[in-house]
Coordinates of C-alpha atoms in Angstrom, one line a residue:
M458 CA 29.0 -11.0 5.8
I459 CA 29.5 -7.3 6.4
G460 CA 30.4 -6.3 10.0
T461 CA 29.2 -3.3 11.8
G462 CA 31.9 -1.1 10.1
H463 CA 30.6 -2.4 6.8
T464 CA 33.9 -4.1 6.1
A465 CA 33.8 -7.4 4.1
T466 CA 35.5 -10.4 5.7
T467 CA 36.6 -13.8 4.3
T468 CA 37.6 -17.1 5.9
A469 CA 40.8 -17.2 4.6
S470 CA 43.7 -15.0 3.3
N471 CA 43.8 -16.9 0.0
G472 CA 40.1 -16.1 -0.5
L473 CA 40.7 -12.5 0.0
A474 CA 43.5 -12.5 -2.5
A475 CA 41.1 -14.2 -4.9
V476 CA 38.4 -11.5 -4.8
Q477 CA 41.0 -8.8 -5.1
T478 CA 42.1 -10.3 -8.5
I479 CA 38.6 -10.9 -9.6
S480 CA 37.4 -7.3 -8.8
A481 CA 39.9 -5.9 -11.4
P482 CA 37.0 -5.2 -14.0
L483 CA 35.5 -2.8 -11.5
H484 CA 38.7 -0.7 -10.8
D485 CA 38.1 1.9 -13.5
A486 CA 35.2 3.5 -11.3
R487 CA 35.0 6.6 -13.7
A488 CA 34.4 4.7 -16.9
L489 CA 32.1 2.1 -15.3
S490 CA 29.9 4.8 -13.6
Q491 CA 29.4 6.6 -16.9
R492 CA 28.4 3.4 -18.5
L493 CA 25.9 2.8 -15.8
V494 CA 24.4 6.2 -16.0
T495 CA 23.8 5.7 -19.7
H496 CA 22.0 2.5 -18.9
F497 CA 19.9 4.3 -16.2
T498 CA 18.7 7.0 -18.5
E499 CA 17.5 4.5 -21.0
V500 CA 15.6 2.1 -18.7
V501 CA 14.8 3.7 -15.5
T502 CA 12.3 6.6 -16.3
P503 CA 12.4 8.7 -13.1
I504 CA 16.3 8.8 -13.4
G505 CA 16.2 9.4 -17.3
N506 CA 13.9 12.2 -16.9
L507 CA 16.4 14.3 -14.7
P508 CA 18.1 17.3 -16.2
G509 CA 21.3 16.5 -18.1
E510 CA 23.4 18.4 -15.7
V511 CA 22.0 16.4 -12.7
L512 CA 22.8 13.2 -14.5
R513 CA 26.3 14.2 -15.4
G514 CA 26.9 15.5 -12.0
E515 CA 25.1 14.0 -8.9
V516 CA 23.9 10.9 -10.4
T517 CA 27.3 10.1 -11.9
N518 CA 29.0 10.8 -8.6
V519 CA 26.6 8.7 -6.6
T520 CA 27.0 5.9 -9.1
R521 CA 30.7 6.1 -9.0
T522 CA 30.5 5.9 -5.1
C523 CA 28.5 2.7 -5.5
V524 CA 31.0 1.2 -7.7
E525 CA 33.9 2.1 -5.3
L526 CA 31.7 0.7 -2.4
A527 CA 31.3 -2.6 -4.4
T528 CA 35.1 -2.8 -5.1
G529 CA 35.8 -2.1 -1.4
V530 CA 33.5 -4.7 -0.3
L531 CA 35.0 -7.4 -2.8
E532 CA 38.5 -6.5 -1.5
G533 CA 37.8 -6.3 2.2
H534 CA 38.1 -2.6 2.8
D535 CA 36.1 -0.3 5.1
V536 CA 33.3 1.4 3.2
E537 CA 31.7 3.3 6.0
D538 CA 32.4 6.6 4.4
K539 CA 30.8 5.5 1.1
V540 CA 27.6 4.4 2.9
E541 CA 27.4 7.8 4.5
R542 CA 27.9 9.6 1.1
L543 CA 24.8 7.3 -0.1
H544 CA 22.9 8.3 3.0
R545 CA 23.2 12.1 2.0
A546 CA 22.3 11.5 -1.7
G547 CA 19.3 9.4 -0.8
A548 CA 18.1 12.1 1.6
E549 CA 18.5 14.8 -1.2
W550 CA 16.6 12.5 -3.8
A551 CA 13.8 11.8 -1.3
R552 CA 13.3 15.5 -0.9
E553 CA 13.3 15.8 -4.7
G554 CA 10.4 13.2 -4.9
I555 CA 12.5 10.5 -6.8
P556 CA 10.6 7.4 -6.1
I557 CA 12.8 4.8 -3.9
G558 CA 11.5 2.1 -6.3
A559 CA 13.5 3.8 -9.1
I560 CA 16.6 3.9 -6.9
H561 CA 16.3 0.1 -6.1
R562 CA 15.9 -0.8 -9.8
A563 CA 18.9 1.2 -10.6
V564 CA 20.8 -0.5 -7.8
R565 CA 19.7 -4.0 -9.1
D566 CA 20.6 -3.3 -12.7
G567 CA 24.1 -1.9 -11.6
V568 CA 25.0 -4.7 -9.4
E569 CA 23.8 -7.2 -12.2
L570 CA 26.0 -5.3 -14.8
A571 CA 28.9 -5.3 -12.5
F572 CA 28.7 -8.9 -11.9
G573 CA 28.3 -9.6 -15.5
L574 CA 31.7 -7.8 -16.1
V575 CA 33.2 -10.1 -13.4
L576 CA 31.8 -13.2 -15.1
E577 CA 33.2 -12.0 -18.6
A578 CA 36.6 -11.7 -17.0
A579 CA 36.6 -15.1 -15.4
G580 CA 38.4 -18.0 -16.8
P581 CA 37.3 -21.7 -16.6
D582 CA 39.2 -22.4 -13.4
D583 CA 37.6 -19.5 -11.6
Y584 CA 34.4 -21.6 -10.3
A585 CA 35.5 -21.3 -6.6
R586 CA 36.3 -17.7 -6.8
L587 CA 33.0 -17.0 -8.4
M588 CA 31.1 -18.7 -5.6
L589 CA 32.8 -16.4 -3.1
T590 CA 32.3 -13.4 -5.3
A591 CA 28.6 -14.0 -5.8
Q592 CA 28.3 -14.2 -2.1
R593 CA 29.9 -10.7 -1.8
F594 CA 27.8 -9.3 -4.6
L595 CA 24.6 -10.3 -2.6
E596 CA 26.1 -8.4 0.3
I597 CA 26.8 -5.3 -1.9
L598 CA 23.3 -5.3 -3.2
A599 CA 21.9 -5.6 0.4
L600 CA 24.3 -2.7 1.7
I601 CA 23.5 -0.2 -1.0
N602 CA 19.8 -0.7 -0.9
A603 CA 19.8 -0.5 2.9
A604 CA 21.7 2.9 2.7
F605 CA 19.1 4.3 0.4
A606 CA 16.2 3.0 2.3
V607 CA 17.4 4.3 5.7
A608 CA 17.9 7.7 4.0
Y609 CA 14.4 7.8 2.5
V610 CA 12.9 6.6 5.8
R611 CA 14.7 9.2 7.8
E612 CA 13.8 12.0 5.4
H613 CA 10.1 11.1 5.1
R614 CA 9.8 10.7 8.8
A615 CA 11.4 14.3 9.2
A616 CA 8.8 15.6 6.6
A617 CA 5.9 14.1 8.3
A618 CA 7.0 15.3 11.6
E619 CA 7.2 19.0 10.0
H620 CA 3.9 18.7 8.5
H621 CA 2.4 17.4 11.5
T622 CA 3.7 20.2 13.6
A623 CA 2.3 22.6 10.9
V624 CA -1.0 20.9 11.1
Q625 CA -1.1 21.0 14.8
T626 CA -0.2 24.8 14.8
V627 CA -2.8 25.6 12.3
T628 CA -5.6 23.6 14.0
S629 CA -4.6 25.3 17.3
A630 CA -4.8 28.7 15.8
L631 CA -8.3 27.9 14.0
L632 CA -9.6 26.6 17.4
A633 CA -8.3 29.7 19.2
G634 CA -9.8 32.2 16.7
R635 CA -6.3 33.5 15.6
S636 CA -5.3 34.2 11.8
A637 CA -3.8 31.0 10.6
A638 CA -3.2 32.0 6.9
T639 CA 0.5 32.6 7.0
M640 CA 1.3 29.4 9.0
A641 CA -1.0 27.4 6.6
R642 CA 0.9 28.7 3.5
S643 CA 4.4 28.1 5.0
G644 CA 3.2 24.6 6.2
G645 CA 1.4 23.4 3.0
V646 CA -1.9 23.1 4.9
E647 CA -5.1 24.1 3.0
I648 CA -7.8 26.1 5.0
A649 CA -11.4 25.6 3.8
D650 CA -14.2 28.2 3.9
S651 CA -16.4 26.2 6.3
Y652 CA -16.1 23.1 8.5
S653 CA -17.9 20.4 10.2
V654 CA -16.6 20.5 13.8
L655 CA -16.4 17.3 15.6
A656 CA -16.0 16.7 19.2
L657 CA -14.8 13.0 19.3
G658 CA -14.8 10.7 22.4
I659 CA -12.5 7.8 22.4
P660 CA -13.5 5.1 25.1
A661 CA -10.7 3.7 27.3
P662 CA -9.5 0.1 26.4
Q663 CA -11.2 -2.7 28.2
P664 CA -8.7 -4.2 30.8
R665 CA -7.8 -7.7 30.3
P666 CA -4.8 -9.7 31.5
G667 CA -1.4 -8.8 29.8
L668 CA -2.8 -5.8 28.2
D669 CA -0.9 -2.5 28.7
L670 CA -3.8 0.1 28.8
T671 CA -1.4 3.0 28.0
V672 CA 0.0 1.3 24.8
A673 CA -3.4 0.1 23.8
A674 CA -4.8 3.5 24.0
R675 CA -2.0 4.9 22.1
R676 CA -2.5 2.3 19.4
T677 CA -6.2 3.3 19.1
L678 CA -5.4 6.9 18.7
R679 CA -2.9 6.1 16.0
R680 CA -5.5 4.1 14.1
V681 CA -7.9 7.1 14.4
Q682 CA -5.4 9.4 13.1
A683 CA -4.6 7.2 10.3
A684 CA -8.2 6.4 9.3
L685 CA -9.0 10.1 9.6
A686 CA -6.3 11.1 7.1
A687 CA -7.3 8.3 4.7
H688 CA -11.0 9.2 4.7
T689 CA -10.7 13.1 4.5
A690 CA -8.2 12.9 1.8
G691 CA -5.6 14.3 4.1
R692 CA -7.6 17.5 4.6
G693 CA -8.9 16.9 8.1
L694 CA -7.3 18.7 10.9
S695 CA -7.4 17.4 14.4
L696 CA -6.0 18.0 17.9
L697 CA -6.6 14.5 19.5
G698 CA -5.4 12.6 22.5
T699 CA -6.1 9.1 23.8
E700 CA -9.5 10.2 25.1
G701 CA -10.5 12.1 22.0
G702 CA -10.5 15.8 21.0
T703 CA -11.6 18.0 18.2
V704 CA -11.7 17.2 14.4
L705 CA -12.3 19.7 11.6
V706 CA -13.5 18.2 8.5
P707 CA -13.7 20.9 5.6
T708 CA -17.2 21.2 3.8
P709 CA -18.4 19.9 1.6
E710 CA -17.0 16.9 3.4
P711 CA -15.1 14.4 1.2
L712 CA -17.2 11.8 3.1
P713 CA -20.5 12.3 5.1
V714 CA -19.7 13.0 8.6
A715 CA -21.9 10.1 9.8
D716 CA -20.0 7.7 7.5
L717 CA -16.7 9.1 8.7
V718 CA -17.5 8.3 12.2
S719 CA -18.7 4.9 11.4
R720 CA -15.5 4.1 9.5
L721 CA -13.3 5.5 12.3
S722 CA -15.1 3.1 14.6
A723 CA -14.5 0.2 12.1
A724 CA -10.8 1.2 11.9
T725 CA -10.2 1.2 15.5
G726 CA -12.4 -1.5 16.5
V727 CA -14.0 0.4 19.2
A728 CA -17.4 2.4 19.3
L729 CA -16.7 6.2 19.1
T730 CA -19.1 8.8 20.1
A731 CA -19.0 12.2 18.3
T732 CA -21.1 15.3 18.2
V733 CA -21.0 17.8 15.2
V734 CA -21.6 21.6 14.7
H735 CA -21.3 23.2 11.3
T736 CA -19.7 26.5 10.9
A737 CA -17.8 28.9 8.7
T738 CA -14.1 29.0 9.4
G739 CA -14.3 32.3 11.6
G740 CA -17.0 30.5 13.9
I741 CA -14.7 27.5 14.8
P742 CA -14.0 28.3 18.4
E743 CA -17.7 28.8 19.2
A744 CA -18.6 25.7 17.2
A745 CA -16.0 23.6 19.0
E746 CA -17.1 24.7 22.5
R747 CA -20.6 23.9 21.7
A748 CA -19.7 20.5 20.2
H749 CA -17.8 19.6 23.1
E750 CA -20.8 20.8 25.6
L751 CA -22.9 18.3 23.6
L752 CA -20.4 15.6 23.7
D753 CA -20.3 16.1 27.5
M754 CA -24.1 15.9 27.8
V755 CA -24.1 12.7 25.6
H756 CA -21.6 11.1 28.0
R757 CA -23.5 12.4 31.1
L758 CA -26.7 10.9 29.6
Q759 CA -24.7 7.7 28.7
C760 CA -26.2 7.7 25.1
A761 CA -25.3 5.1 22.8
P762 CA -22.1 5.4 20.6
G763 CA -22.4 7.1 17.2
L764 CA -22.8 10.8 15.9
Y765 CA -25.3 13.4 17.4
R766 CA -26.2 16.6 15.9
F767 CA -27.4 19.7 17.7
D768 CA -30.9 19.2 16.3
D769 CA -31.1 15.8 18.0
L770 CA -30.3 17.2 21.5
A771 CA -31.6 20.7 21.2
V772 CA -34.2 20.5 24.0
E773 CA -31.9 18.5 26.3
Y774 CA -29.0 21.1 25.7
Q775 CA -31.3 23.9 26.8
L776 CA -32.3 22.1 29.8
T777 CA -28.7 21.9 30.9
R778 CA -28.0 25.5 30.6
P779 CA -27.1 26.9 34.2
G780 CA -29.7 28.9 36.0
P781 CA -32.8 28.6 38.2
G782 CA -34.7 26.7 35.7
R783 CA -32.3 23.9 35.6
E784 CA -32.1 23.9 39.4
H785 CA -35.9 23.8 39.8
L786 CA -36.3 21.0 37.3
G787 CA -33.6 19.0 39.1
A788 CA -35.3 19.3 42.4
L789 CA -38.5 17.9 41.3
L790 CA -37.1 14.2 41.8
D791 CA -35.5 15.2 45.3
P792 CA -38.4 13.3 47.1
L793 CA -37.0 10.1 45.6
D794 CA -33.5 10.5 46.9
E795 CA -34.5 8.3 49.9
H796 CA -36.1 5.6 47.6
P797 CA -33.3 4.2 45.3
D798 CA -35.7 1.5 44.0
L799 CA -38.3 4.2 42.8
M800 CA -35.5 6.2 41.0
E801 CA -34.0 3.3 39.4
T802 CA -37.6 2.2 38.3
L803 CA -38.2 5.7 36.8
R804 CA -34.9 5.8 34.9
T805 CA -35.6 2.4 33.5
Y806 CA -39.2 3.2 32.6
V807 CA -38.1 6.3 30.7
G808 CA -35.2 4.5 29.1
S809 CA -37.6 1.7 28.1
D810 CA -39.9 4.0 26.0
H811 CA -42.4 3.9 29.0
S812 CA -43.0 0.2 28.5
R813 CA -44.2 -1.4 31.8
Q814 CA -43.4 -4.7 30.4
R815 CA -39.9 -3.9 29.2
T816 CA -39.2 -2.1 32.6
A817 CA -40.2 -5.3 34.5
R818 CA -37.9 -7.4 32.5
V819 CA -35.0 -5.1 32.7
L820 CA -35.4 -4.9 36.6
G821 CA -36.3 -8.5 37.1
V822 CA -39.5 -7.9 38.9
H823 CA -43.4 -8.4 38.3
T824 CA -45.3 -5.9 36.1
N825 CA -47.5 -5.2 39.2
T826 CA -44.5 -4.2 41.0
V827 CA -43.7 -1.7 38.4
D828 CA -47.2 -0.4 38.5
Y829 CA -46.9 0.1 42.4
R830 CA -43.6 1.9 42.2
L831 CA -44.9 4.3 39.4
K832 CA -47.9 5.2 41.5
R833 CA -45.5 5.7 44.5
I834 CA -43.4 8.2 42.4
A835 CA -46.6 10.1 41.6
Q836 CA -47.5 10.3 45.1
L837 CA -44.1 11.5 46.4
T838 CA -43.4 13.8 43.3
G839 CA -46.8 15.2 42.4
F840 CA -46.2 14.1 38.8
D841 CA -47.9 11.0 37.5
P842 CA -45.5 9.0 35.0
S843 CA -48.5 7.4 33.3
R844 CA -49.8 10.8 32.2
P845 CA -48.0 12.8 29.4
S846 CA -47.6 16.1 31.3
G847 CA -46.3 14.3 34.4
L848 CA -44.0 12.1 32.3
W849 CA -42.6 15.3 30.6
H850 CA -41.7 16.9 33.9
L851 CA -40.1 13.7 35.3
R852 CA -38.0 13.3 32.2
S853 CA -36.9 16.9 32.2
S854 CA -35.9 16.5 35.8
L855 CA -33.8 13.4 34.9
V856 CA -31.9 15.3 32.3
A857 CA -31.3 18.4 34.6
R858 CA -30.2 16.2 37.5
T859 CA -27.2 15.1 35.3
Y860 CA -25.8 18.6 35.7
R861 CA -26.4 19.1 39.4
N862 CA -23.4 18.5 41.5
S863 CA -21.3 17.9 38.4
A864 CA -18.2 18.2 40.2
A865 CA -19.0 15.4 42.5
G866 CA -19.9 13.3 39.6
S867 CA -23.6 12.9 40.2
A868 CA -24.2 11.9 36.6
A869 CA -22.4 8.6 37.2
A870 CA -24.0 8.2 40.7
D871 CA -27.5 8.7 39.1
G872 CA -26.7 5.7 36.8
L873 CA -28.7 6.8 33.8
P874 CA -30.0 4.2 31.2
S875 CA -27.3 3.0 28.9
R876 CA -29.2 4.1 25.8
G877 CA -29.7 7.7 27.1
I878 CA -32.9 9.6 27.7
N879 CA -34.5 12.4 25.6
L880 CA -37.6 14.4 26.1
S881 CA -39.5 12.5 23.2
G882 CA -39.8 9.6 25.5
K883 CA -37.8 7.3 23.2
E884 CA -34.2 5.9 23.3
F885 CA -31.5 8.2 21.6
Q886 CA -30.7 6.7 18.3
R887 CA -27.3 6.8 16.6
I888 CA -27.3 8.7 13.2

């Protein structure tokens, strides 16, 4: 096998002498490389389509390097410098867009032709030498293919990193309201006239024995990014972290936004939550701010995962705006602070589409107990949950209270229903 320095070794000195003799048909590297290039232009289309000066120059030189590498491996010489030459050539071809499959096809054909020359020169007593030579040719094939593959991977990683940086820069500029036209042109990023601006929430991985939560979160993020690129034809822009972020989908969308969120959830295996606001490109900063305000509200109300539009939450959004109105509404339920069982009953009653039977099942109590607690709520607050006007005030107060003392995390303490609350008295539904 070939060692770290890419030097062929043999098990005995007489074996080395044998392969040095049998490699003689490859010694005229110049003539052989010209013959190989002629073959490539006839059967390997991407290479045959290259300009004549490229074939006579670069392709011929690289082919000669391969021939010299093959001879060196057969004769046990160090071929590290030739491998490095192939790395440089491979990187250049990757930048020029020559498919790596075409390179591998040419390498295979070249190795096959070279081995054929060795076979033609061998005599009837050369069986033992040919066994050793065949092993060396397999090593030659692997070594040349690996050299080109490494070069292509490095080049594509560098190109991907450069494009990723350009996308991040353009996205940041759009979100900040700065001109991004120059950066977009230089980075090959297309800017649309209008966008669907999504605020995306990615839930934290569920702990389980042996699971590294940081690694799991990063894996989910990578899946979101890959699925986003696939389902937006590479035109979606995003600034995302492990907890979520902002996605800009050009309109008209390659895929309806609701379907996009569903497919992102399917690709990651987790239920994602998103809010969307549509805007012209110049309005992206304001749209992103509103989308994230909506997402924050969806999280506070503990709504079901899925996509939410502003129209679905317009009334709730207005109730959460700072001001005396919100404070007044939130204070309506202050009399229940000393009665956690009544607060829980009210939340469950609202979250159960004000069904007494369903509320009783969720709480694990008798329906008569629910009736008694609802009457107590009416007595303490002055608003009767069984009457439409009273229920509207109580629901509005529940929404407003999610934003009272937000720094202290009151939304979590209030323990709102898992499906969320809206002012229609029905559970929030996913789009």
